[in-house]
Amino acid sequence: MDKRIACLCTIKPSDTNTSHSEQVFSIFDSARIHNKENGIVGAFLVADDTLMQILEGESSALANVLYRVNRDPRIADVSVIVNINIEKRAFSRWSLKLLSEQCAPHVEYLQKVHQLIHEDASFTSNLDTIRYHKIFFHTDNTRSTAPLENTEKSGFEGTLLSMTSWPRPTQLRLTAELMKVCQLLIGHTVEYQRLVTLAIFNSRGELDSCLEKLQEVNAVSVIKAKEPNNLHSIETHQKRKQTSTGGSRFSQALKQFISGQGIKGGHRQ
Amino acid sequence: MTKIYQKLAIVGEVGAGKTQFIRTISEISPFATEAKSSVDIGKEFTTVGIDYGRLTLSEDIALGLYGLPGQKRFQLLWDMVKKGLWGLLVLVKFNDELNVKALDDVLDHFDPTKNQIPLVIGLTHSDLADTAGDVDLFIDVVNYALDQNNIHAPIVSLDPREVESSLMILQLFDALDHSMGIAMEEHRSVV
Ligand SMILES: Nc1nc2c(ncn2[C@@H]2O[C@H](COP(=O)(O)OP(=O)(O)OP(=O)(O)O)[C@@H](O)[C@H]2O)c(=O)[nH]1
Ligand SMILES: Cc1cc2nc3c(=O)[nH]c(=O)nc-3n(C[C@H](O)[C@H](O)[C@H](O)COP(=O)(O)O)c2cc1C
Ligand SMILES: [Mg+2]
């Protein structure tokens, strides 16, 4: 009979020189190897120092995992919050999700996992409740702003755009155009109008289609600008029409060469 | 007109595809004979030292490609090409190992944010992954390492054996260079 177990624990700060990330990876790595060998699947969710492992497998194999986890010197306060028999496994592999970066696919994934376990979860301490919330509702300010619903034609007019991280290759194939936009938006909040005046593209349509692509995969946050705007980006400096820093001759030569090679994405001027 | 010579550093662990990438691009260089002679055609061998290739764009414009081993003990080589880079391509080989430490060292050394070097992480060998999920997991790991280093950089799947895929990388660097120029200008006007 297969079981599903969810356990919460706290990752201890390491006493040696290893960083938090190395600590997380070393724990994940030993879990990964052990679980692979024992046919255990599930998820390894990390938010800061809180770790939730959801494990599915044979009950004896899971017992063995719990034994190991409890003895692991890198981990403290182990608590099992779900322990049920299951007919069918919900996970197909053992995967690691690091939630600190809060990217959109993770949010979706978390919702699914939450759906899966919340009815069966029981908490015996306050600490469990806190840690559980940390994993599932670890909200991020940039995302809590309501995204603009259904943008019509030129719907980006009057919006502020920002990105927190690069879209991943499995989400979206990066083109040179997308890359330019991302580079400008990541870590910044920029007015749509500003992007238009920078004239990175030949047409506004090209810019819009880039932004739409990013919006489709939830990579960009689009919010309506409030009336009095204290963002610096509002004033437009017309002077910088010129392209990149001195490298424009090089850039020109490279573009010419690449388009001569017949590469699809080759952007012609 | 003045000569323009830009440098692209390609750093990555053993077998990541550095030599392959440089060979692929050098072979399509219009002045191929000249380029070929300087390329280390290392086949299955690990390259000792620096791989060098060149993409000649015109009589006075060229892009130098410098392949550098990813381990920290080769820092001396890193220093040799570090100055005035047009781009830094870090090749990460898709496999079972979660070797984040090496990535940390490279990022630490080149400090692309501070030095304003456009950075792209090229994920190679992802064609060998069983499922897209496996690739996704691996990207998680790389992303996390970048996060820890406070770095935002695009991760791009790349097959260094293919011309189109390799040239795409150059195109991306060009795009990054372009918008980095704009971003810097923006900054200056604000401060
Ligand atoms: N299947 C596949 N093979 C690749 C890929 N990238 C490189 N290779 C192959 O992997 C092998 C090793 O690549 P190299 O270019 O020699 O690797 P390197 O980074 O120079 O390695 P060192 O010199 O040992 O540090 C070569 O046979 C390449 O053709 C890829 O994306 N997929
Ligand atoms: C077409 C061309 C090819 C070049 N090839 C090389 C080369 O193979 N190796 C190299 O170290 N420098 C090469 N250079 C760079 C020049 O020799 C010279 O070092 C450079 O333009 C000035 O760089 P610096 O600012 O580092 O002194 C090349 C330059 C051009 C324009
Ligand atoms: Mg090599």
Coordinates of C-alpha atoms and ligand atoms in Angstrom, one line a residue:
Chain A
M1 CA 0.0 0.0 0.0
D2 CA 1.3 3.4 -0.9
K3 CA 1.2 6.4 1.4
R4 CA 1.5 10.1 1.2
I5 CA 3.4 11.9 3.9
A6 CA 4.0 15.6 4.3
C7 CA 6.6 16.8 6.8
L8 CA 7.7 20.2 7.8
C9 CA 11.2 21.0 9.1
T10 CA 13.5 23.8 9.7
I11 CA 16.9 24.0 8.0
K12 CA 19.6 24.8 10.5
P13 CA 22.2 27.4 9.8
S14 CA 25.3 25.5 9.1
D15 CA 28.1 25.7 11.7
T16 CA 30.8 25.4 9.1
N17 CA 31.4 27.9 6.3
T18 CA 28.8 26.5 3.9
S19 CA 26.2 29.0 2.7
H20 CA 22.5 28.5 3.1
S21 CA 22.2 27.5 -0.6
E22 CA 24.9 24.9 -0.2
Q23 CA 23.1 23.6 2.9
V24 CA 19.8 23.3 1.0
F25 CA 21.5 21.5 -1.9
S26 CA 23.3 19.1 0.3
I27 CA 20.1 18.1 2.0
F28 CA 18.3 17.9 -1.3
D29 CA 21.0 15.9 -2.9
S30 CA 21.1 13.2 -0.2
A31 CA 17.3 13.1 -0.3
R32 CA 17.3 12.9 -4.1
I33 CA 19.7 9.9 -4.2
H34 CA 17.9 8.1 -1.4
N35 CA 14.5 8.6 -2.8
K36 CA 15.5 7.6 -6.3
E37 CA 16.9 4.3 -5.0
N38 CA 13.7 3.7 -3.0
G39 CA 11.1 4.6 -5.5
I40 CA 9.9 7.6 -3.6
V41 CA 8.4 10.5 -5.4
G42 CA 7.1 13.9 -4.3
A43 CA 8.2 17.4 -3.8
F44 CA 10.9 19.3 -1.8
L45 CA 9.7 22.8 -1.1
V46 CA 11.9 25.4 0.4
A47 CA 11.0 28.9 1.6
D48 CA 13.9 30.5 3.4
D49 CA 14.7 28.2 6.3
T50 CA 11.5 26.2 6.1
L51 CA 11.4 22.9 4.3
M52 CA 8.4 20.9 3.4
Q53 CA 8.8 17.5 1.9
I54 CA 5.9 15.7 0.4
L55 CA 6.6 12.1 -0.1
E56 CA 4.8 9.3 -1.8
G57 CA 5.9 5.7 -1.8
E58 CA 5.7 2.3 0.0
S59 CA 5.0 2.8 3.7
S60 CA 8.2 1.0 4.8
A61 CA 10.3 3.2 2.5
L62 CA 8.6 6.3 3.9
A63 CA 9.2 5.2 7.4
N64 CA 12.8 4.9 6.6
V65 CA 12.9 8.4 5.2
L66 CA 11.4 9.8 8.4
Y67 CA 13.9 8.0 10.4
R68 CA 16.7 9.5 8.3
V69 CA 15.2 13.0 8.4
N70 CA 14.8 12.9 12.1
R71 CA 18.5 12.0 12.5
D72 CA 19.8 14.6 10.0
P73 CA 21.9 17.1 11.9
R74 CA 21.2 19.8 9.3
I75 CA 17.5 19.7 10.0
A76 CA 15.5 20.6 13.1
D77 CA 11.9 20.5 14.4
V78 CA 10.6 17.7 12.1
S79 CA 6.9 17.4 12.2
V80 CA 4.6 15.2 10.1
I81 CA 1.4 17.0 9.1
V82 CA 0.0 14.6 6.6
N83 CA 0.0 10.8 6.8
I84 CA -2.5 9.0 4.7
N85 CA -3.0 5.9 2.5
I86 CA -3.4 6.6 -1.2
E87 CA -4.8 4.7 -4.1
K88 CA -2.8 6.6 -6.7
R89 CA 0.3 8.7 -6.6
A90 CA -0.1 12.4 -7.5
F91 CA 3.6 12.9 -8.2
S92 CA 5.6 11.2 -10.9
R93 CA 9.1 12.2 -9.8
W94 CA 11.0 13.8 -7.0
S95 CA 11.4 17.4 -7.6
L96 CA 12.9 20.4 -5.9
K97 CA 11.1 23.7 -5.8
L98 CA 12.8 26.7 -4.2
L99 CA 10.1 29.1 -3.4
S100 CA 12.2 32.0 -2.4
E101 CA 12.3 33.3 -5.9
Q102 CA 8.5 33.3 -6.3
C103 CA 8.2 32.9 -10.0
A104 CA 4.8 32.5 -11.6
P105 CA 5.0 28.8 -12.4
H106 CA 5.9 28.1 -8.8
V107 CA 2.8 29.9 -7.6
E108 CA 0.7 27.7 -9.8
Y109 CA 2.5 24.6 -8.8
L110 CA 2.1 25.5 -5.1
Q111 CA -1.6 26.0 -5.5
K112 CA -1.8 22.5 -6.9
V113 CA 0.2 21.0 -4.1
H114 CA -1.9 22.9 -1.6
Q115 CA -5.1 21.6 -3.1
L116 CA -3.7 18.1 -2.8
I117 CA -2.8 18.1 0.8
H118 CA -4.7 20.8 2.7
E119 CA -7.7 18.6 3.5
D120 CA -5.5 16.0 5.1
A121 CA -3.2 18.3 7.0
S122 CA -3.3 18.5 10.7
F123 CA -1.2 20.8 12.9
T124 CA 0.0 20.0 16.4
S125 CA 1.8 23.2 17.1
N126 CA 1.8 26.9 16.2
L127 CA 5.2 26.5 14.6
D128 CA 3.6 24.0 12.1
T129 CA 1.0 26.5 11.2
I130 CA 3.5 29.3 10.7
R131 CA 5.8 27.1 8.6
Y132 CA 2.9 25.8 6.6
H133 CA 1.8 29.4 5.7
K134 CA 5.3 30.3 4.9
I135 CA 5.5 27.6 2.3
F136 CA 2.1 28.2 0.7
F137 CA 1.3 31.8 1.2
H138 CA 4.8 33.3 1.1
T139 CA 3.6 36.3 -0.8
D140 CA 5.7 38.7 -2.7
N141 CA 4.8 42.4 -3.0
T142 CA 5.4 42.8 -6.7
R143 CA 2.9 40.1 -7.3
S144 CA 0.2 41.2 -5.0
T145 CA -0.6 44.1 -7.2
A146 CA -3.6 43.1 -9.3
P147 CA -2.6 42.4 -12.9
L148 CA -4.5 44.3 -15.5
E149 CA -7.3 42.2 -16.7
N150 CA -7.7 41.6 -20.4
T151 CA -5.7 44.2 -22.2
E152 CA -7.3 45.3 -25.5
K153 CA -5.4 46.8 -28.4
S154 CA -2.6 49.0 -27.1
G155 CA -3.8 48.1 -23.6
F156 CA -0.4 48.8 -22.2
E157 CA -1.0 52.5 -22.5
G158 CA -0.7 54.2 -19.1
T159 CA 0.7 51.2 -17.3
L160 CA 3.8 50.5 -15.3
L161 CA 5.7 47.4 -16.2
S162 CA 8.2 45.4 -14.2
M163 CA 9.8 42.0 -14.0
T164 CA 11.4 40.2 -11.2
S165 CA 13.2 37.4 -13.1
W166 CA 14.1 36.2 -16.6
P167 CA 11.5 33.9 -18.2
R168 CA 12.9 30.4 -18.3
P169 CA 13.6 28.7 -21.7
T170 CA 11.0 26.0 -21.1
Q171 CA 8.4 28.8 -20.7
L172 CA 9.3 31.0 -23.5
R173 CA 12.0 31.0 -26.2
L174 CA 13.9 34.2 -25.8
T175 CA 14.4 36.3 -28.9
A176 CA 16.7 39.2 -29.2
E177 CA 13.7 41.5 -29.0
L178 CA 12.4 39.9 -25.8
M179 CA 15.8 40.0 -24.3
K180 CA 16.0 43.8 -24.8
V181 CA 12.7 44.3 -23.1
C182 CA 13.6 42.0 -20.2
Q183 CA 16.9 43.6 -19.7
L184 CA 15.2 47.0 -19.2
L185 CA 12.4 45.7 -17.0
I186 CA 14.1 43.3 -14.7
G187 CA 14.5 44.8 -11.3
H188 CA 12.9 48.1 -12.4
T189 CA 9.5 49.6 -12.8
V190 CA 9.2 51.4 -16.1
E191 CA 6.4 53.3 -17.7
Y192 CA 5.1 51.8 -20.9
Q193 CA 5.4 55.2 -22.5
R194 CA 9.0 55.2 -21.6
L195 CA 9.6 52.0 -23.5
V196 CA 7.9 53.6 -26.5
T197 CA 10.1 56.6 -26.5
L198 CA 13.3 54.6 -26.2
A199 CA 12.4 53.3 -29.6
I200 CA 14.0 49.9 -29.2
F201 CA 11.7 48.6 -31.9
N202 CA 10.6 49.7 -35.3
S203 CA 7.0 49.8 -34.3
R204 CA 4.8 49.9 -31.3
G205 CA 3.2 46.7 -32.5
E206 CA 6.4 44.9 -32.1
L207 CA 6.8 46.2 -28.5
D208 CA 3.3 45.2 -27.7
S209 CA 3.6 41.7 -29.0
C210 CA 6.8 41.2 -26.9
L211 CA 5.0 42.4 -23.8
E212 CA 2.0 40.2 -24.6
K213 CA 4.3 37.2 -24.9
L214 CA 5.8 38.0 -21.5
Q215 CA 2.4 38.5 -20.0
E216 CA 1.2 35.2 -21.3
V217 CA 3.8 33.4 -19.2
N218 CA 3.2 35.7 -16.3
A219 CA 6.8 37.0 -16.5
V220 CA 5.9 40.7 -16.5
S221 CA 3.7 42.5 -14.0
V222 CA 1.5 45.1 -15.6
I223 CA -0.2 47.6 -13.3
K224 CA -2.2 50.7 -13.9
A225 CA -0.2 53.9 -13.1
K226 CA -1.7 56.0 -10.4
E227 CA -2.3 59.7 -11.2
P228 CA 0.5 61.6 -9.6
N229 CA 3.5 59.6 -10.4
N230 CA 6.6 60.0 -8.4
L231 CA 8.5 57.6 -10.6
H232 CA 11.5 59.1 -12.2
S233 CA 10.8 57.5 -15.5
I234 CA 8.1 60.0 -16.3
E235 CA 10.2 62.7 -17.6
T236 CA 11.4 61.9 -21.1
H237 CA 14.9 62.8 -22.2
Q238 CA 14.7 63.0 -25.9
K239 CA 18.5 63.2 -26.3
R240 CA 19.3 59.5 -26.2
K241 CA 18.2 58.5 -29.6
Q242 CA 21.6 57.0 -30.2
T243 CA 22.1 53.3 -29.9
S244 CA 24.4 51.5 -27.6
T245 CA 27.6 52.6 -26.0
G246 CA 30.1 53.0 -28.8
G247 CA 29.5 49.4 -29.9
S248 CA 27.1 50.3 -32.6
R249 CA 29.5 49.7 -35.5
F250 CA 30.3 46.3 -34.0
S251 CA 26.6 45.6 -33.5
Q252 CA 25.8 46.6 -37.1
A253 CA 28.5 44.3 -38.4
L254 CA 27.3 41.4 -36.3
K255 CA 23.7 41.9 -37.3
Q256 CA 24.7 42.0 -40.9
F257 CA 26.7 38.8 -40.6
I258 CA 24.0 37.0 -38.8
S259 CA 21.3 37.9 -41.2
G260 CA 23.7 36.9 -44.0
Q261 CA 23.7 33.4 -42.4
G262 CA 20.0 33.2 -42.9
I263 CA 19.1 32.8 -39.2
K264 CA 15.4 33.2 -38.6
G265 CA 15.6 35.6 -35.7
G266 CA 18.0 37.8 -37.6
H267 CA 16.8 41.3 -37.0
R268 CA 17.2 43.5 -40.1
Q269 CA 17.4 47.3 -39.8
Chain B
M1 CA 38.4 53.8 -39.3
T2 CA 39.6 52.4 -36.0
K3 CA 39.7 48.7 -35.4
I4 CA 37.1 47.1 -33.2
Y5 CA 37.9 43.9 -31.4
Q6 CA 35.4 42.6 -28.9
K7 CA 35.9 39.7 -26.6
L8 CA 33.4 37.0 -25.5
A9 CA 34.4 34.7 -22.7
I10 CA 32.9 31.3 -22.6
V11 CA 33.3 29.6 -19.2
G12 CA 32.0 26.2 -18.2
E13 CA 32.8 22.9 -16.6
V14 CA 34.5 20.0 -18.3
G15 CA 32.5 18.9 -21.3
A16 CA 30.1 21.7 -21.2
G17 CA 30.7 22.5 -24.9
K18 CA 33.1 25.4 -24.8
T19 CA 35.4 24.0 -27.5
Q20 CA 32.4 23.0 -29.6
F21 CA 30.8 26.4 -29.4
I22 CA 34.0 28.2 -30.5
R23 CA 34.6 25.7 -33.3
T24 CA 31.0 26.0 -34.6
I25 CA 31.3 29.8 -34.8
S26 CA 34.8 30.0 -36.1
E27 CA 34.0 27.6 -38.9
I28 CA 31.4 29.9 -40.3
S29 CA 33.8 32.9 -40.1
P30 CA 34.2 34.4 -43.6
F31 CA 37.9 34.2 -43.2
A32 CA 37.7 30.6 -42.2
T33 CA 41.3 29.5 -43.0
E34 CA 42.7 32.2 -40.7
A35 CA 40.3 31.4 -38.0
K36 CA 40.7 27.6 -38.2
S37 CA 44.4 27.6 -37.6
S38 CA 43.9 29.3 -34.3
V39 CA 41.2 27.0 -33.1
D40 CA 42.0 24.1 -30.9
I41 CA 40.2 21.2 -32.4
G42 CA 40.3 19.2 -29.3
K43 CA 37.8 16.4 -30.2
E44 CA 37.1 14.4 -27.1
F45 CA 39.9 15.8 -25.2
T46 CA 39.7 18.2 -22.4
T47 CA 41.2 21.5 -23.3
V48 CA 44.1 22.5 -21.2
G49 CA 44.3 26.3 -21.0
I50 CA 42.4 28.7 -23.2
D51 CA 40.4 27.8 -26.4
Y52 CA 40.6 30.6 -28.9
G53 CA 38.5 31.3 -31.9
R54 CA 37.6 34.4 -33.9
L55 CA 34.7 35.6 -35.8
T56 CA 35.9 38.1 -38.4
L57 CA 33.1 40.4 -39.3
S58 CA 34.9 42.7 -41.6
E59 CA 38.5 43.8 -42.3
D60 CA 38.7 45.8 -39.1
I61 CA 36.0 44.3 -36.9
A62 CA 36.3 41.0 -35.1
L63 CA 34.9 39.1 -32.2
G64 CA 37.4 37.0 -30.2
L65 CA 36.1 33.9 -28.5
Y66 CA 37.9 32.7 -25.4
G67 CA 37.0 29.4 -23.9
L68 CA 37.9 29.1 -20.3
P69 CA 37.7 26.2 -17.9
G70 CA 35.2 26.6 -15.1
Q71 CA 37.2 25.5 -12.1
K72 CA 38.4 28.1 -9.6
R73 CA 42.0 26.9 -10.0
F74 CA 42.1 28.5 -13.4
Q75 CA 41.4 31.9 -12.1
L76 CA 44.7 33.0 -13.6
L77 CA 43.2 32.4 -17.1
W78 CA 40.0 34.1 -16.2
D79 CA 42.0 37.2 -15.3
M80 CA 43.7 37.2 -18.6
V81 CA 40.5 37.9 -20.6
K82 CA 38.4 39.5 -17.9
K83 CA 39.1 43.1 -18.9
G84 CA 36.7 44.8 -21.3
L85 CA 34.5 41.9 -22.1
W86 CA 31.7 42.2 -24.6
G87 CA 30.0 39.3 -22.9
L88 CA 30.3 36.4 -20.6
L89 CA 28.7 33.1 -21.6
V90 CA 28.6 30.6 -18.8
L91 CA 27.9 27.1 -20.1
V92 CA 26.2 24.7 -17.8
K93 CA 25.9 21.1 -18.8
F94 CA 22.6 19.5 -18.0
N95 CA 23.2 16.4 -16.0
D96 CA 22.6 14.8 -12.6
E97 CA 25.1 16.8 -10.7
L98 CA 24.1 19.9 -8.9
N99 CA 27.4 21.6 -9.1
V100 CA 26.5 25.1 -8.0
K101 CA 29.8 25.9 -6.3
A102 CA 31.6 26.2 -9.6
L103 CA 29.0 28.7 -10.8
D104 CA 29.3 30.7 -7.6
D105 CA 33.1 31.0 -8.2
V106 CA 32.7 32.2 -11.7
L107 CA 30.1 34.7 -10.9
D108 CA 32.1 35.9 -7.9
H109 CA 35.2 36.3 -10.0
F110 CA 33.7 38.1 -13.0
D111 CA 31.1 40.0 -10.9
P112 CA 29.1 40.8 -14.1
T113 CA 26.8 43.2 -12.3
K114 CA 29.5 45.4 -11.0
N115 CA 31.6 45.2 -14.1
Q116 CA 28.6 45.7 -16.4
I117 CA 29.3 42.6 -18.4
P118 CA 26.3 41.1 -20.2
L119 CA 25.8 37.6 -18.9
V120 CA 24.0 34.7 -20.5
I121 CA 23.7 31.2 -19.0
G122 CA 23.7 28.6 -21.7
L123 CA 22.2 25.3 -20.8
T124 CA 23.9 22.6 -22.9
H125 CA 23.2 18.9 -23.3
S126 CA 19.5 19.5 -22.5
D127 CA 18.7 17.4 -25.5
L128 CA 19.9 14.4 -23.4
A129 CA 17.2 15.0 -20.7
D130 CA 14.5 12.4 -20.4
T131 CA 11.7 14.8 -19.7
A132 CA 11.1 18.6 -19.9
G133 CA 10.5 18.3 -16.2
D134 CA 14.1 17.3 -15.6
V135 CA 15.3 20.3 -17.4
D136 CA 12.9 22.5 -15.4
L137 CA 14.3 21.1 -12.2
F138 CA 17.8 21.8 -13.3
I139 CA 16.9 25.3 -14.3
D140 CA 15.5 25.8 -10.8
V141 CA 18.8 24.9 -9.4
V142 CA 20.7 27.2 -11.6
N143 CA 18.2 30.0 -10.9
Y144 CA 18.6 29.5 -7.3
A145 CA 22.3 29.8 -7.5
L146 CA 22.0 33.0 -9.5
D147 CA 19.5 34.3 -6.9
Q148 CA 22.0 33.6 -4.2
N149 CA 24.5 35.7 -6.1
N150 CA 22.0 38.5 -6.6
I151 CA 22.2 38.1 -10.3
H152 CA 19.5 38.3 -12.9
A153 CA 20.5 36.6 -16.0
P154 CA 18.7 34.8 -18.8
I155 CA 19.1 31.1 -19.0
V156 CA 19.0 29.9 -22.6
S157 CA 19.0 26.3 -23.9
L158 CA 21.8 26.0 -26.3
D159 CA 23.3 23.3 -28.5
P160 CA 26.8 24.3 -29.4
R161 CA 26.9 21.8 -32.2
E162 CA 24.4 23.8 -34.1
V163 CA 25.2 27.0 -36.0
E164 CA 21.8 28.6 -35.6
S165 CA 21.7 27.9 -31.9
S166 CA 25.2 29.3 -31.4
L167 CA 24.6 32.4 -33.5
M168 CA 21.4 33.0 -31.5
I169 CA 23.6 33.5 -28.5
L170 CA 25.6 36.2 -30.2
Q171 CA 22.4 37.9 -31.2
L172 CA 21.3 37.8 -27.6
F173 CA 24.5 39.3 -26.4
D174 CA 24.1 42.1 -28.9
A175 CA 20.6 42.7 -27.6
L176 CA 21.8 42.8 -24.0
D177 CA 24.7 45.1 -24.9
H178 CA 22.2 47.4 -26.6
S179 CA 19.7 47.6 -23.8
M180 CA 22.4 47.7 -21.1
G181 CA 23.6 50.9 -22.9
I182 CA 20.1 52.3 -22.6
A183 CA 19.7 51.2 -19.0
M184 CA 23.0 52.9 -18.1
E185 CA 21.9 56.1 -19.8
E186 CA 18.7 56.0 -17.9
H187 CA 20.5 55.6 -14.7
R188 CA 22.8 58.5 -15.3
S189 CA 19.9 60.8 -16.1
V190 CA 18.2 59.9 -12.8
V191 CA 21.1 60.2 -10.4
Ligands
LIG1 N1 24.3 16.1 -27.1 C1 24.9 17.2 -27.0 N2 26.3 17.2 -27.0 C2 26.9 18.3 -26.9 C3 26.3 19.5 -26.5 N3 27.2 20.5 -26.4 C4 28.4 19.9 -26.6 N4 28.3 18.6 -26.9 C5 29.3 17.6 -27.1 O1 29.9 17.3 -25.9 C6 31.3 17.0 -26.1 C7 32.2 17.9 -25.2 O2 32.2 19.2 -25.6 P1 33.5 20.2 -25.6 O3 33.1 21.3 -26.5 O4 34.7 19.4 -26.0 O5 33.5 20.6 -24.1 P2 34.5 21.6 -23.4 O6 33.6 22.6 -22.6 O7 35.4 22.2 -24.3 O8 35.2 20.7 -22.3 P3 36.7 20.8 -21.7 O9 37.6 21.3 -22.8 O10 36.9 19.4 -21.3 O11 36.6 21.7 -20.5 C8 31.6 17.2 -27.6 O12 31.6 16.0 -28.2 C9 30.4 18.1 -28.0 O13 30.1 17.9 -29.4 C10 24.8 19.5 -26.5 O14 24.1 20.5 -26.2 N5 24.2 18.3 -26.7
LIG2 C1 40.5 41.9 -36.9 C2 41.2 41.9 -35.6 C3 41.7 40.7 -35.1 C4 42.3 40.6 -33.9 N1 42.7 39.4 -33.4 C5 43.3 39.3 -32.2 C6 43.8 38.1 -31.7 O1 43.7 37.1 -32.4 N2 44.3 38.0 -30.4 C7 44.3 39.1 -29.6 O2 44.8 39.0 -28.5 N3 43.9 40.3 -30.1 C8 43.4 40.4 -31.4 N4 43.0 41.7 -31.8 C9 43.1 42.8 -30.9 C10 44.3 43.7 -31.3 O3 45.5 43.0 -31.5 C11 44.5 44.7 -30.2 O4 45.0 44.0 -29.1 C12 43.2 45.4 -29.8 O5 42.5 45.9 -30.9 C13 43.4 46.4 -28.7 O6 42.9 45.9 -27.5 P1 43.3 46.5 -26.0 O7 42.4 47.6 -25.8 O8 43.1 45.3 -25.1 O9 44.8 46.9 -26.1 C14 42.4 41.7 -33.1 C15 41.9 43.0 -33.5 C16 41.3 43.0 -34.8 C17 40.7 44.3 -35.2
MG3 MG 37.4 22.1 -24.5

